[in-house]
Amino acid sequence: MPLNRLGLQTRLFISHLLVMIVGVGTLVIIGKVSSPRLFFLHLEKLEHRGLYLLHRTELVTGFETAWNRSTFWSVIVGGSAAAGLSYFMSQRIMQPLIQIERITQKFAQDQLNERLPASEIPEINRLSASFNRMAASLEGVEQRRQEIIGDLTHELRTPLTVLRGYLEELAEGKILPSPEIYSRLATETKRLERLVNDLQELSKAEAGHLQIKLQSVNLRPLLQSLVQKFSDQLLEDGPFLWLDCPPQLPAVLADPDRTEQVLVNLIGNALRYTSHGSITIRVWTEARSLWLAVIDTGIGIEPEDLPHIFERFWRAEQARTRHAGGTGIGLAISRRLIELQGGQIFVESQPGRGSTFYFFLPLA
Ligand code: ADP
């Protein structure tokens, strides 16, 4: 069998054996060549000192025989012990590697909760630790994927059921076509469309594929035009929208389009959940950052809901906001967009009194 076909354990074993054979062989050859000569010289020395040795040749032959026998048994016993030890050692190295192979194969077959145990060999231990880190992150990705599919199915089902219901009733003549029916169908279709668009945006943002073009920008003109745009849509008895911004703003390092997207989402939400009072956009500078807050006097958010507010598909009082047309994705996208620009977004709220969403962007 060619050497490169042999398993690691056999190779380790053979290499140990080779080392042993070379060591023992050298020992035997040197012993064999030098021991009788040294013994002979020793005898000569004794004779010089006046000791008379009657059977010198027998003595040398006897020594050689004794040496040969003891060397033979030493080689047999020592060799077996070394071979046994080397087998044991190669097994100890191989065992964790075989375990790693078994577990990685299980992992590849979708058993994502499999983890490698710690090993007493530091290098294998490090390998196990990095594998386990990778496994945990893959398991997280898989879990998120399943959550998204679950959420998505749930989100798609409602508008699809409504659409199918109306279309079937129209087909069977149970209801007559009217502008109201068509407008409901259009509303549900728009909902589906918005859901798909939001999802595409979110998936890009979460995968880091969104293009963020950071540049030094003064946000004041953008804020003014946003306030103007939204104020034009406000009803007479609706909330009052105003901008509380110092006349001179330092430039920030941000993507103006993405910042506008976040502000549109925050102001849109504030308008949706505020029937009277005011919506203030406040801007201030603090600790090398520009802070922007959208403060409303609307319905507010329950304290137990606050930790979930930036989670995708999350909405308070599901039915009501679904009716209001929200997808529950806007804030998840906003948070990701702010983070991609090096900032962070926060929320504070009191039910019945209003909510404040605020975020910072680094100064240029
Ligand atoms: P949606 O498209 O449903 O508005 P968001 O992610 O923007 O999705 O918001 C998630 C949920 O957070 C909303 O459904 C709503 O329940 C709550 N929310 C967001 N902004 C406000 C606000 N200004 N006042 C009260 N509740 C809010």
PDB file of C-alpha atoms and ligand atoms in Angstrom, residues 194 198 265-274 294 296 298-301 305 308-318 320-322 325-334 347 349 354-357, ligand 1:
ATOM      1  CA  ARG A 194     -44.977  47.250   0.836  1.00  0.00           C
ATOM      2  CA  ASP A 198     -39.617  46.382   3.257  1.00  0.00           C
ATOM      3  CA  ASN A 265     -40.040  56.224   9.213  1.00  0.00           C
ATOM      4  CA  LEU A 266     -39.857  57.862  12.650  1.00  0.00           C
ATOM      5  CA  ILE A 267     -41.961  60.893  11.691  1.00  0.00           C
ATOM      6  CA  GLY A 268     -44.438  58.625   9.821  1.00  0.00           C
ATOM      7  CA  ASN A 269     -44.836  56.470  12.939  1.00  0.00           C
ATOM      8  CA  ALA A 270     -45.204  59.532  15.162  1.00  0.00           C
ATOM      9  CA  LEU A 271     -47.960  60.866  12.899  1.00  0.00           C
ATOM     10  CA  ARG A 272     -49.684  57.495  12.784  1.00  0.00           C
ATOM     11  CA  TYR A 273     -49.827  57.136  16.554  1.00  0.00           C
ATOM     12  CA  THR A 274     -50.455  60.785  17.494  1.00  0.00           C
ATOM     13  CA  VAL A 294     -38.548  62.624  17.160  1.00  0.00           C
ATOM     14  CA  ASP A 296     -44.526  62.823  19.937  1.00  0.00           C
ATOM     15  CA  GLY A 298     -49.288  60.188  20.999  1.00  0.00           C
ATOM     16  CA  ILE A 299     -50.509  56.911  22.438  1.00  0.00           C
ATOM     17  CA  GLY A 300     -47.081  55.832  23.705  1.00  0.00           C
ATOM     18  CA  ILE A 301     -45.736  52.333  24.105  1.00  0.00           C
ATOM     19  CA  ASP A 305     -43.294  46.339  24.681  1.00  0.00           C
ATOM     20  CA  HIS A 308     -39.248  44.484  21.323  1.00  0.00           C
ATOM     21  CA  ILE A 309     -39.905  47.673  19.437  1.00  0.00           C
ATOM     22  CA  PHE A 310     -36.894  47.328  17.072  1.00  0.00           C
ATOM     23  CA  GLU A 311     -37.528  43.653  16.350  1.00  0.00           C
ATOM     24  CA  ARG A 312     -38.697  42.881  12.862  1.00  0.00           C
ATOM     25  CA  PHE A 313     -42.435  42.211  12.399  1.00  0.00           C
ATOM     26  CA  TRP A 314     -43.111  43.400  15.914  1.00  0.00           C
ATOM     27  CA  ARG A 315     -46.167  45.601  16.444  1.00  0.00           C
ATOM     28  CA  ALA A 316     -48.056  46.609  19.543  1.00  0.00           C
ATOM     29  CA  GLU A 317     -51.704  45.605  19.464  1.00  0.00           C
ATOM     30  CA  GLN A 318     -51.290  43.623  16.283  1.00  0.00           C
ATOM     31  CA  ARG A 320     -55.057  47.716  15.267  1.00  0.00           C
ATOM     32  CA  THR A 321     -51.759  48.558  13.642  1.00  0.00           C
ATOM     33  CA  ARG A 322     -52.243  45.971  10.948  1.00  0.00           C
ATOM     34  CA  GLY A 325     -51.110  49.436   7.494  1.00  0.00           C
ATOM     35  CA  GLY A 326     -47.842  48.883   9.394  1.00  0.00           C
ATOM     36  CA  THR A 327     -45.603  45.968   8.560  1.00  0.00           C
ATOM     37  CA  GLY A 328     -43.546  46.081  11.762  1.00  0.00           C
ATOM     38  CA  ILE A 329     -40.338  46.199   9.734  1.00  0.00           C
ATOM     39  CA  GLY A 330     -39.713  49.965   9.614  1.00  0.00           C
ATOM     40  CA  LEU A 331     -37.959  50.284  12.978  1.00  0.00           C
ATOM     41  CA  ALA A 332     -35.857  47.163  12.366  1.00  0.00           C
ATOM     42  CA  ILE A 333     -34.604  48.734   9.124  1.00  0.00           C
ATOM     43  CA  SER A 334     -34.077  52.119  10.820  1.00  0.00           C
ATOM     44  CA  VAL A 347     -36.584  54.829  22.521  1.00  0.00           C
ATOM     45  CA  SER A 349     -42.047  56.186  26.044  1.00  0.00           C
ATOM     46  CA  GLY A 354     -46.054  59.935  24.018  1.00  0.00           C
ATOM     47  CA  SER A 355     -42.861  58.433  22.692  1.00  0.00           C
ATOM     48  CA  THR A 356     -39.369  59.715  21.934  1.00  0.00           C
ATOM     49  CA  PHE A 357     -37.180  57.987  19.391  1.00  0.00           C
TER      50      PHE A 357
HETATM   51  P1  ADP B   1     -44.870  49.694  11.430  1.00  0.00           P
HETATM   52  O1  ADP B   1     -44.696  49.644   9.972  1.00  0.00           O
HETATM   53  O2  ADP B   1     -45.847  48.670  11.977  1.00  0.00           O
HETATM   54  O3  ADP B   1     -45.069  51.057  11.977  1.00  0.00           O
HETATM   55  P2  ADP B   1     -42.384  49.864  12.815  1.00  0.00           P
HETATM   56  O4  ADP B   1     -41.269  48.905  12.914  1.00  0.00           O
HETATM   57  O5  ADP B   1     -42.079  51.218  12.280  1.00  0.00           O
HETATM   58  O6  ADP B   1     -43.486  49.147  11.958  1.00  0.00           O
HETATM   59  O7  ADP B   1     -43.039  49.986  14.245  1.00  0.00           O
HETATM   60  C1  ADP B   1     -43.255  48.844  15.021  1.00  0.00           C
HETATM   61  C2  ADP B   1     -44.339  49.058  16.062  1.00  0.00           C
HETATM   62  O8  ADP B   1     -43.871  49.979  17.044  1.00  0.00           O
HETATM   63  C3  ADP B   1     -45.580  49.706  15.521  1.00  0.00           C
HETATM   64  O9  ADP B   1     -46.451  48.755  14.970  1.00  0.00           O
HETATM   65  C4  ADP B   1     -46.165  50.363  16.763  1.00  0.00           C
HETATM   66  O10 ADP B   1     -46.895  49.408  17.519  1.00  0.00           O
HETATM   67  C5  ADP B   1     -44.942  50.755  17.561  1.00  0.00           C
HETATM   68  N1  ADP B   1     -44.575  52.182  17.360  1.00  0.00           N
HETATM   69  C6  ADP B   1     -43.631  52.679  16.532  1.00  0.00           C
HETATM   70  N2  ADP B   1     -43.540  54.030  16.635  1.00  0.00           N
HETATM   71  C7  ADP B   1     -44.443  54.395  17.547  1.00  0.00           C
HETATM   72  C8  ADP B   1     -44.846  55.654  18.116  1.00  0.00           C
HETATM   73  N3  ADP B   1     -44.278  56.813  17.731  1.00  0.00           N
HETATM   74  N4  ADP B   1     -45.822  55.632  19.047  1.00  0.00           N
HETATM   75  C9  ADP B   1     -46.389  54.482  19.448  1.00  0.00           C
HETATM   76  N5  ADP B   1     -46.075  53.257  18.970  1.00  0.00           N
HETATM   77  C10 ADP B   1     -45.117  53.206  18.025  1.00  0.00           C
END
